[in-house]
């Protein structure tokens, strides 16, 4: 088999947000409602200060309403909404002004803490402004003074939403209409980071003062088993963004944070690395060997750890001799690194699990950095 060649990020194709697509089909539908002409393309202004032209795939025209449809192109970004059909149905309204709502496949907000009020369609502020501004400009262009209703739909939205954090955020029935730039930057971390901020906001608005940050779905499952008294909103997948997530917790006034993950990534957190992607800073095996030595590991094992290939391998070595003090101390170091990252003010705890779900170590109730760990990281 030929090895797949990775694309140069600078050569990757940018795509468009659901907000930009919704704006384009709204303009197309409204223009057709006014003129009777079904244009093949619609050009809109993006928040980043340039225009973009969208192909309109399909129209459904009646006397009082027009639906226009486009297919979302996310470019080279691995976006859950790539190739989704985005539809806007525009109709005349007896009520003055512009009414904007979500139809099939667009979620509805059920929990506070999001930038959209409870009960409204999950159309975020920037896309909402884009759509409303474009409708107003189009009405003015054709010198029309009538009320308009706009309904955005995504036929496959409810299924697509299962691949997103919407359920956890209290957005039910479909996806959110998103985007602050209008374009999608390939492999950008900004969308994921934005979802972390929203998840913390929802948890805070739901009354959660103790949040659980996990590195992925498996560690979240283990965390939910460990901390069963906490509501679902309290559990947030931070991925590799440990430092960013901790700072957001501090910024939003969260009192207590539990970190739950596995040996590989948390070995980095323990040594003070706050972005734990596999390509970030390497695991410091000298650091791990020092911890092993401090909890009574023999010289031969300490040397073996110093020359290990992976953090998971070190975890297996210490598990094999049932030295769980090693993992407890590693958890303490994670807490100290986290407290240093946010400059105090949060009570920390950490739990490290094996891949099979065995709780290897835990540290709880840590609110300050001890003298040994003060300069670490």
Short mmCIF file of C-alpha atoms in Angstrom, two decimals:
data_model
loop_
_atom_site.label_atom_id
_atom_site.label_comp_id
_atom_site.label_asym_id
_atom_site.label_seq_id
_atom_site.Cartn_x
_atom_site.Cartn_y
_atom_site.Cartn_z
CA UNK A 1 0.00 0.00 0.00
CA UNK A 2 1.15 3.51 -0.76
CA UNK A 3 1.73 5.71 2.25
CA UNK A 4 -0.81 8.53 2.42
CA UNK A 5 0.91 11.87 1.91
CA UNK A 6 -0.02 14.47 4.50
CA UNK A 7 -1.08 17.82 3.11
CA UNK A 8 0.87 20.95 3.85
CA UNK A 9 -1.42 23.07 6.08
CA UNK A 10 -0.59 26.14 4.01
CA UNK A 11 -1.97 24.36 0.94
CA UNK A 12 -5.20 23.21 2.57
CA UNK A 13 -8.48 24.52 1.24
CA UNK A 14 -10.60 26.67 3.54
CA UNK A 15 -14.33 26.04 3.76
CA UNK A 16 -17.39 27.93 4.96
CA UNK A 17 -19.33 27.91 8.22
CA UNK A 18 -22.95 26.89 8.64
CA UNK A 19 -23.60 30.56 9.42
CA UNK A 20 -22.20 31.70 6.06
CA UNK A 21 -24.15 29.00 4.19
CA UNK A 22 -27.36 29.97 5.99
CA UNK A 23 -26.85 33.61 5.07
CA UNK A 24 -26.26 32.80 1.41
CA UNK A 25 -29.37 30.63 1.01
CA UNK A 26 -31.43 33.23 2.86
CA UNK A 27 -30.34 35.90 0.39
CA UNK A 28 -31.09 33.59 -2.54
CA UNK A 29 -34.53 32.65 -1.20
CA UNK A 30 -35.51 36.24 -0.41
CA UNK A 31 -34.35 37.47 -3.83
CA UNK A 32 -36.40 34.75 -5.52
CA UNK A 33 -39.42 35.62 -3.36
CA UNK A 34 -39.16 39.25 -4.45
CA UNK A 35 -38.27 38.82 -8.12
CA UNK A 36 -39.44 35.33 -9.03
CA UNK A 37 -35.96 34.57 -10.38
CA UNK A 38 -34.08 31.54 -9.04
CA UNK A 39 -30.44 32.60 -9.26
CA UNK A 40 -27.77 29.90 -9.52
CA UNK A 41 -25.44 31.71 -7.09
CA UNK A 42 -25.63 34.05 -4.11
CA UNK A 43 -22.82 36.35 -2.98
CA UNK A 44 -22.59 37.58 0.60
CA UNK A 45 -20.18 39.58 2.74
CA UNK A 46 -18.26 37.59 5.36
CA UNK A 47 -17.28 38.88 8.84
CA UNK A 48 -13.60 38.71 7.83
CA UNK A 49 -14.17 41.51 5.32
CA UNK A 50 -14.42 39.73 1.99
CA UNK A 51 -17.19 38.38 -0.22
CA UNK A 52 -17.98 34.74 -0.91
CA UNK A 53 -20.18 33.20 -3.60
CA UNK A 54 -22.26 30.07 -2.95
CA UNK A 55 -23.88 27.71 -5.44
CA UNK A 56 -27.60 27.27 -4.90
CA UNK A 57 -28.41 23.63 -5.50
CA UNK A 58 -32.19 23.70 -5.33
CA UNK A 59 -35.24 25.96 -4.98
CA UNK A 60 -38.82 25.34 -3.89
CA UNK A 61 -40.94 28.33 -4.94
CA UNK A 62 -44.55 29.13 -4.04
CA UNK A 63 -46.59 32.35 -3.99
CA UNK A 64 -45.77 33.29 -0.40
CA UNK A 65 -42.56 31.39 0.37
CA UNK A 66 -39.29 30.28 -1.21
CA UNK A 67 -36.82 27.67 0.01
CA UNK A 68 -33.23 27.71 -1.23
CA UNK A 69 -30.62 25.04 -0.54
CA UNK A 70 -26.83 24.80 -0.64
CA UNK A 71 -24.35 22.10 0.37
CA UNK A 72 -21.86 23.05 3.04
CA UNK A 73 -18.24 22.79 1.97
CA UNK A 74 -15.88 22.60 4.94
CA UNK A 75 -12.80 22.58 2.71
CA UNK A 76 -10.06 20.33 4.05
CA UNK A 77 -11.33 20.58 7.63
CA UNK A 78 -12.64 17.32 9.19
CA UNK A 79 -15.94 19.01 10.06
CA UNK A 80 -19.01 17.03 11.16
CA UNK A 81 -21.20 19.32 9.03
CA UNK A 82 -19.18 18.87 5.81
CA UNK A 83 -21.58 18.25 2.88
CA UNK A 84 -24.64 18.97 5.03
CA UNK A 85 -27.63 20.44 3.15
CA UNK A 86 -28.44 23.90 4.49
CA UNK A 87 -31.90 25.27 3.66
CA UNK A 88 -33.49 28.66 4.23
CA UNK A 89 -37.22 29.15 3.83
CA UNK A 90 -38.24 32.79 3.50
CA UNK A 91 -41.85 33.95 3.59
CA UNK A 92 -43.77 37.19 3.94
CA UNK A 93 -45.07 37.97 7.39
CA UNK A 94 -47.94 40.14 8.62
CA UNK A 95 -45.73 41.18 11.54
CA UNK A 96 -43.31 44.06 10.80
CA UNK A 97 -39.59 43.33 10.97
CA UNK A 98 -37.58 40.14 10.51
CA UNK A 99 -38.35 36.90 12.35
CA UNK A 100 -35.51 34.34 12.41
CA UNK A 101 -36.05 30.78 13.61
CA UNK A 102 -34.71 27.25 13.23
CA UNK A 103 -36.54 24.40 11.53
CA UNK A 104 -35.81 20.70 11.15
CA UNK A 105 -32.26 19.78 12.18
CA UNK A 106 -31.41 23.07 13.88
CA UNK A 107 -31.11 22.61 17.63
CA UNK A 108 -32.99 24.51 20.29
CA UNK A 109 -31.36 25.82 23.46
CA UNK A 110 -32.65 24.27 26.71
CA UNK A 111 -29.96 25.27 29.22
CA UNK A 112 -28.65 28.70 30.26
CA UNK A 113 -25.03 29.72 29.78
CA UNK A 114 -24.93 29.82 25.98
CA UNK A 115 -24.85 33.01 23.87
CA UNK A 116 -28.42 32.23 22.74
CA UNK A 117 -31.33 32.49 25.23
CA UNK A 118 -33.15 29.36 26.41
CA UNK A 119 -36.01 28.46 24.07
CA UNK A 120 -34.51 29.98 20.94
CA UNK A 121 -33.04 28.23 17.92
CA UNK A 122 -29.30 27.57 18.26
CA UNK A 123 -28.27 30.24 15.77
CA UNK A 124 -25.25 31.95 17.31
CA UNK A 125 -24.92 35.76 17.50
CA UNK A 126 -22.59 36.31 14.52
CA UNK A 127 -24.56 34.12 12.05
CA UNK A 128 -27.77 35.67 13.39
CA UNK A 129 -26.43 39.16 12.69
CA UNK A 130 -25.19 38.07 9.23
CA UNK A 131 -28.62 36.72 8.26
CA UNK A 132 -30.62 39.65 9.64
CA UNK A 133 -28.28 42.24 8.07
CA UNK A 134 -28.38 40.51 4.68
CA UNK A 135 -32.20 40.33 4.74
CA UNK A 136 -32.45 44.02 5.63
CA UNK A 137 -29.99 45.02 2.90
CA UNK A 138 -31.85 42.95 0.31
CA UNK A 139 -35.21 44.47 1.26
CA UNK A 140 -33.71 47.95 1.01
CA UNK A 141 -32.12 47.14 -2.36
CA UNK A 142 -35.53 46.25 -3.80
CA UNK A 143 -37.32 49.01 -1.84
CA UNK A 144 -39.53 46.49 -0.04
CA UNK A 145 -41.19 47.36 3.28
CA UNK A 146 -42.77 44.13 4.50
CA UNK A 147 -42.32 41.73 7.38
CA UNK A 148 -40.23 38.65 6.62
CA UNK A 149 -39.89 35.27 8.32
CA UNK A 150 -36.72 33.19 7.86
CA UNK A 151 -36.44 29.55 8.93
CA UNK A 152 -33.08 27.75 8.69
CA UNK A 153 -33.18 23.95 8.37
CA UNK A 154 -30.60 21.18 8.12
CA UNK A 155 -32.38 17.92 7.18
CA UNK A 156 -29.64 15.67 8.60
CA UNK A 157 -28.93 18.01 11.52
CA UNK A 158 -30.25 15.79 14.29
CA UNK A 159 -28.03 12.90 13.19
CA UNK A 160 -25.00 15.18 12.68
CA UNK A 161 -25.49 16.63 16.18
CA UNK A 162 -24.69 13.21 17.68
CA UNK A 163 -21.08 13.82 16.60
CA UNK A 164 -20.92 17.14 18.46
CA UNK A 165 -21.14 18.34 22.07
CA UNK A 166 -24.64 19.79 21.54
CA UNK A 167 -26.41 17.22 23.71
CA UNK A 168 -24.12 17.96 26.64
CA UNK A 169 -24.63 21.70 26.12
CA UNK A 170 -28.40 21.33 26.26
CA UNK A 171 -28.97 21.97 22.55
CA UNK A 172 -31.60 19.46 21.44
CA UNK A 173 -32.98 18.47 18.05
CA UNK A 174 -30.06 19.30 15.81
CA UNK A 175 -26.89 21.25 15.16
CA UNK A 176 -25.99 24.83 15.95
CA UNK A 177 -25.59 27.46 13.25
CA UNK A 178 -22.07 28.69 13.99
CA UNK A 179 -19.15 30.76 12.82
CA UNK A 180 -17.46 34.03 13.73
CA UNK A 181 -15.36 34.40 10.57
CA UNK A 182 -17.60 32.90 7.93
CA UNK A 183 -14.78 30.60 6.86
CA UNK A 184 -13.52 27.32 8.29
CA UNK A 185 -9.75 27.12 8.80
CA UNK A 186 -8.51 23.54 8.20
CA UNK A 187 -7.61 21.67 11.38
CA UNK A 188 -8.11 24.82 13.45
CA UNK A 189 -8.34 24.25 17.18
CA UNK A 190 -10.48 27.35 17.65
CA UNK A 191 -13.81 25.54 17.23
CA UNK A 192 -12.93 22.92 19.83
CA UNK A 193 -11.67 25.56 22.26
CA UNK A 194 -14.88 27.53 21.76
CA UNK A 195 -16.90 24.41 22.62
CA UNK A 196 -14.90 24.04 25.87
CA UNK A 197 -15.70 27.63 26.83
CA UNK A 198 -19.40 27.05 26.10
CA UNK A 199 -19.44 23.81 28.08
CA UNK A 200 -17.93 25.55 31.11
CA UNK A 201 -20.46 28.40 30.76
CA UNK A 202 -23.38 25.95 30.64
CA UNK A 203 -22.05 24.07 33.68
CA UNK A 204 -21.62 27.33 35.60
CA UNK A 205 -25.10 28.54 34.67
CA UNK A 206 -26.49 25.16 35.82
CA UNK A 207 -25.01 25.75 39.26
CA UNK A 208 -21.93 23.52 38.97
CA UNK A 209 -19.01 24.65 41.11
CA UNK A 210 -17.07 21.39 40.68
CA UNK A 211 -16.09 20.49 37.10
CA UNK A 212 -14.39 17.37 35.75
CA UNK A 213 -11.98 17.83 32.84
CA UNK A 214 -11.16 14.69 30.87
CA UNK A 215 -8.90 14.04 27.90
CA UNK A 216 -11.43 11.98 25.93
CA UNK A 217 -14.53 9.81 25.87
CA UNK A 218 -12.98 6.82 27.62
CA UNK A 219 -11.58 8.85 30.50
CA UNK A 220 -14.91 10.69 30.77
CA UNK A 221 -16.69 7.34 31.16
CA UNK A 222 -14.33 6.41 33.99
CA UNK A 223 -14.76 9.85 35.56
CA UNK A 224 -18.55 9.51 35.56
CA UNK A 225 -18.19 6.19 37.37
CA UNK A 226 -15.88 7.78 39.94
CA UNK A 227 -17.85 10.98 40.56
CA UNK A 228 -21.42 9.73 40.30
CA UNK A 229 -22.94 12.54 42.37
CA UNK A 230 -22.08 15.20 39.80
CA UNK A 231 -24.54 16.13 37.01
CA UNK A 232 -23.73 15.44 33.38
CA UNK A 233 -23.02 19.13 32.72
CA UNK A 234 -20.04 18.97 35.08
CA UNK A 235 -18.09 16.60 32.80
CA UNK A 236 -16.18 18.35 30.01
CA UNK A 237 -13.89 16.80 27.42
CA UNK A 238 -10.90 19.15 27.26
CA UNK A 239 -8.93 17.00 24.80
CA UNK A 240 -5.32 18.16 24.70
CA UNK A 241 -6.14 21.70 25.92
CA UNK A 242 -5.35 21.29 29.62
CA UNK A 243 -3.96 24.75 30.33
CA UNK A 244 -6.61 26.53 28.28
CA UNK A 245 -9.41 24.63 30.02
CA UNK A 246 -8.02 25.29 33.49
CA UNK A 247 -7.69 29.00 32.79
CA UNK A 248 -11.27 29.12 31.53
CA UNK A 249 -12.43 27.44 34.74
CA UNK A 250 -10.56 30.04 36.78
CA UNK A 251 -11.92 32.89 34.64
CA UNK A 252 -15.51 31.71 35.11
CA UNK A 253 -15.15 31.28 38.88
CA UNK A 254 -15.22 27.48 39.16
CA UNK A 255 -14.27 26.47 42.73
CA UNK A 256 -13.06 22.91 42.20
CA UNK A 257 -11.67 20.96 39.23
CA UNK A 258 -10.98 17.25 38.87
CA UNK A 259 -8.60 16.10 36.14
CA UNK A 260 -9.25 12.54 34.95
CA UNK A 261 -7.10 10.85 32.35
CA UNK A 262 -4.47 8.26 31.62
CA UNK A 263 -0.77 7.79 32.07
CA UNK A 264 0.50 9.15 28.75
CA UNK A 265 -1.01 12.63 28.76
CA UNK A 266 -1.02 13.10 32.53
CA UNK A 267 2.70 12.32 32.75
CA UNK A 268 3.12 15.51 30.73
CA UNK A 269 0.69 17.48 32.92
CA UNK A 270 2.61 16.34 36.00
CA UNK A 271 5.82 17.80 34.59
CA UNK A 272 4.07 21.10 33.79
CA UNK A 273 3.15 20.62 30.11
CA UNK A 274 -0.31 22.09 29.51
CA UNK A 275 -0.81 21.18 25.85
CA UNK A 276 -0.64 17.38 25.80
CA UNK A 277 -0.90 16.58 22.09
CA UNK A 278 1.41 13.74 21.05
CA UNK A 279 3.53 16.26 19.16
CA UNK A 280 3.90 18.61 22.12
CA UNK A 281 6.76 18.38 24.60
CA UNK A 282 8.05 14.82 25.13
CA UNK A 283 7.55 12.85 28.33
CA UNK A 284 10.38 13.49 30.79
CA UNK A 285 11.44 9.97 31.81
CA UNK A 286 14.01 11.40 34.20
CA UNK A 287 11.13 13.06 36.06
CA UNK A 288 9.18 9.78 36.17
CA UNK A 289 12.24 7.90 37.40
CA UNK A 290 12.65 10.46 40.23
CA UNK A 291 9.08 9.84 41.36
CA UNK A 292 9.64 6.08 41.19
CA UNK A 293 12.80 6.43 43.29
CA UNK A 294 10.98 8.59 45.84
CA UNK A 295 8.37 5.86 46.44
CA UNK A 296 10.89 3.08 46.91
CA UNK A 297 11.52 1.63 43.46
CA UNK A 298 14.80 -0.25 43.21
CA UNK A 299 17.82 1.11 41.32
CA UNK A 300 17.39 -1.32 38.43
CA UNK A 301 13.74 -0.34 37.93
CA UNK A 302 14.56 3.37 38.23
CA UNK A 303 17.14 2.96 35.46
CA UNK A 304 14.63 1.00 33.39
CA UNK A 305 12.11 3.81 33.73
CA UNK A 306 14.70 6.39 32.76
CA UNK A 307 15.27 4.46 29.51
CA UNK A 308 11.61 3.67 28.80
CA UNK A 309 9.95 4.38 25.46
CA UNK A 310 6.50 5.50 26.59
CA UNK A 311 4.77 6.73 29.73
CA UNK A 312 2.30 3.85 29.44
CA UNK A 313 5.23 1.46 29.62
CA UNK A 314 6.32 3.11 32.87
CA UNK A 315 2.78 2.74 34.18
CA UNK A 316 2.85 -0.98 33.39
CA UNK A 317 6.18 -1.34 35.23
CA UNK A 318 4.84 0.27 38.40
CA UNK A 319 1.51 -1.58 38.21
CA UNK A 320 3.37 -4.87 37.92
CA UNK A 321 4.94 -4.36 41.35
CA UNK A 322 1.71 -2.91 42.81
CA UNK A 323 3.43 0.36 43.64
CA UNK A 324 0.41 2.64 43.54
CA UNK A 325 2.14 5.31 45.62
CA UNK A 326 3.87 6.18 42.34
CA UNK A 327 0.54 7.02 40.67
CA UNK A 328 -0.74 8.91 43.72
CA UNK A 329 2.38 11.06 43.69
CA UNK A 330 2.03 11.61 39.94
CA UNK A 331 -1.53 12.78 40.56
CA UNK A 332 -0.28 15.20 43.21
CA UNK A 333 2.20 16.62 40.70
CA UNK A 334 -0.63 17.10 38.18
CA UNK A 335 -2.55 19.08 40.81
CA UNK A 336 0.48 21.22 41.64
CA UNK A 337 1.11 21.96 37.94
CA UNK A 338 -2.54 22.90 37.47
CA UNK A 339 -2.53 25.22 40.49
CA UNK A 340 0.62 26.88 39.21
CA UNK A 341 -0.97 27.30 35.77
CA UNK A 342 -3.96 29.22 37.15
CA UNK A 343 -2.01 30.97 39.93
CA UNK A 344 -4.13 29.39 42.65
CA UNK A 345 -7.73 29.91 43.64
CA UNK A 346 -9.03 26.48 42.59
CA UNK A 347 -9.15 23.26 44.59
CA UNK A 348 -7.65 20.49 42.46
CA UNK A 349 -7.89 16.74 42.34
CA UNK A 350 -6.53 14.25 39.80
CA UNK A 351 -7.29 10.62 38.99
CA UNK A 352 -5.22 8.43 36.65
CA UNK A 353 -6.76 5.35 35.04
CA UNK A 354 -5.40 2.45 33.02
CA UNK A 355 -6.75 1.86 29.51
CA UNK A 356 -8.91 -0.94 30.92
CA UNK A 357 -10.49 1.32 33.53
CA UNK A 358 -8.45 0.49 36.64
CA UNK A 359 -8.03 3.44 38.99
CA UNK A 360 -4.25 3.62 39.39
CA UNK A 361 -3.88 6.70 41.55
CA UNK A 362 -5.71 9.69 42.94
CA UNK A 363 -4.97 12.95 44.74
CA UNK A 364 -7.76 15.03 46.29
CA UNK A 365 -8.23 18.30 48.15
CA UNK A 366 -5.07 20.03 46.92
CA UNK A 367 -5.31 23.83 47.07
CA UNK A 368 -1.68 24.92 47.20
CA UNK A 369 1.74 23.94 45.86
CA UNK A 370 4.18 22.27 48.22
CA UNK A 371 7.79 23.41 48.34
CA UNK A 372 9.11 20.41 46.38
CA UNK A 373 6.81 21.12 43.42
CA UNK A 374 6.84 24.92 43.53
CA UNK A 375 9.33 25.31 40.69
CA UNK A 376 8.21 22.36 38.56
CA UNK A 377 6.95 23.11 35.06
#
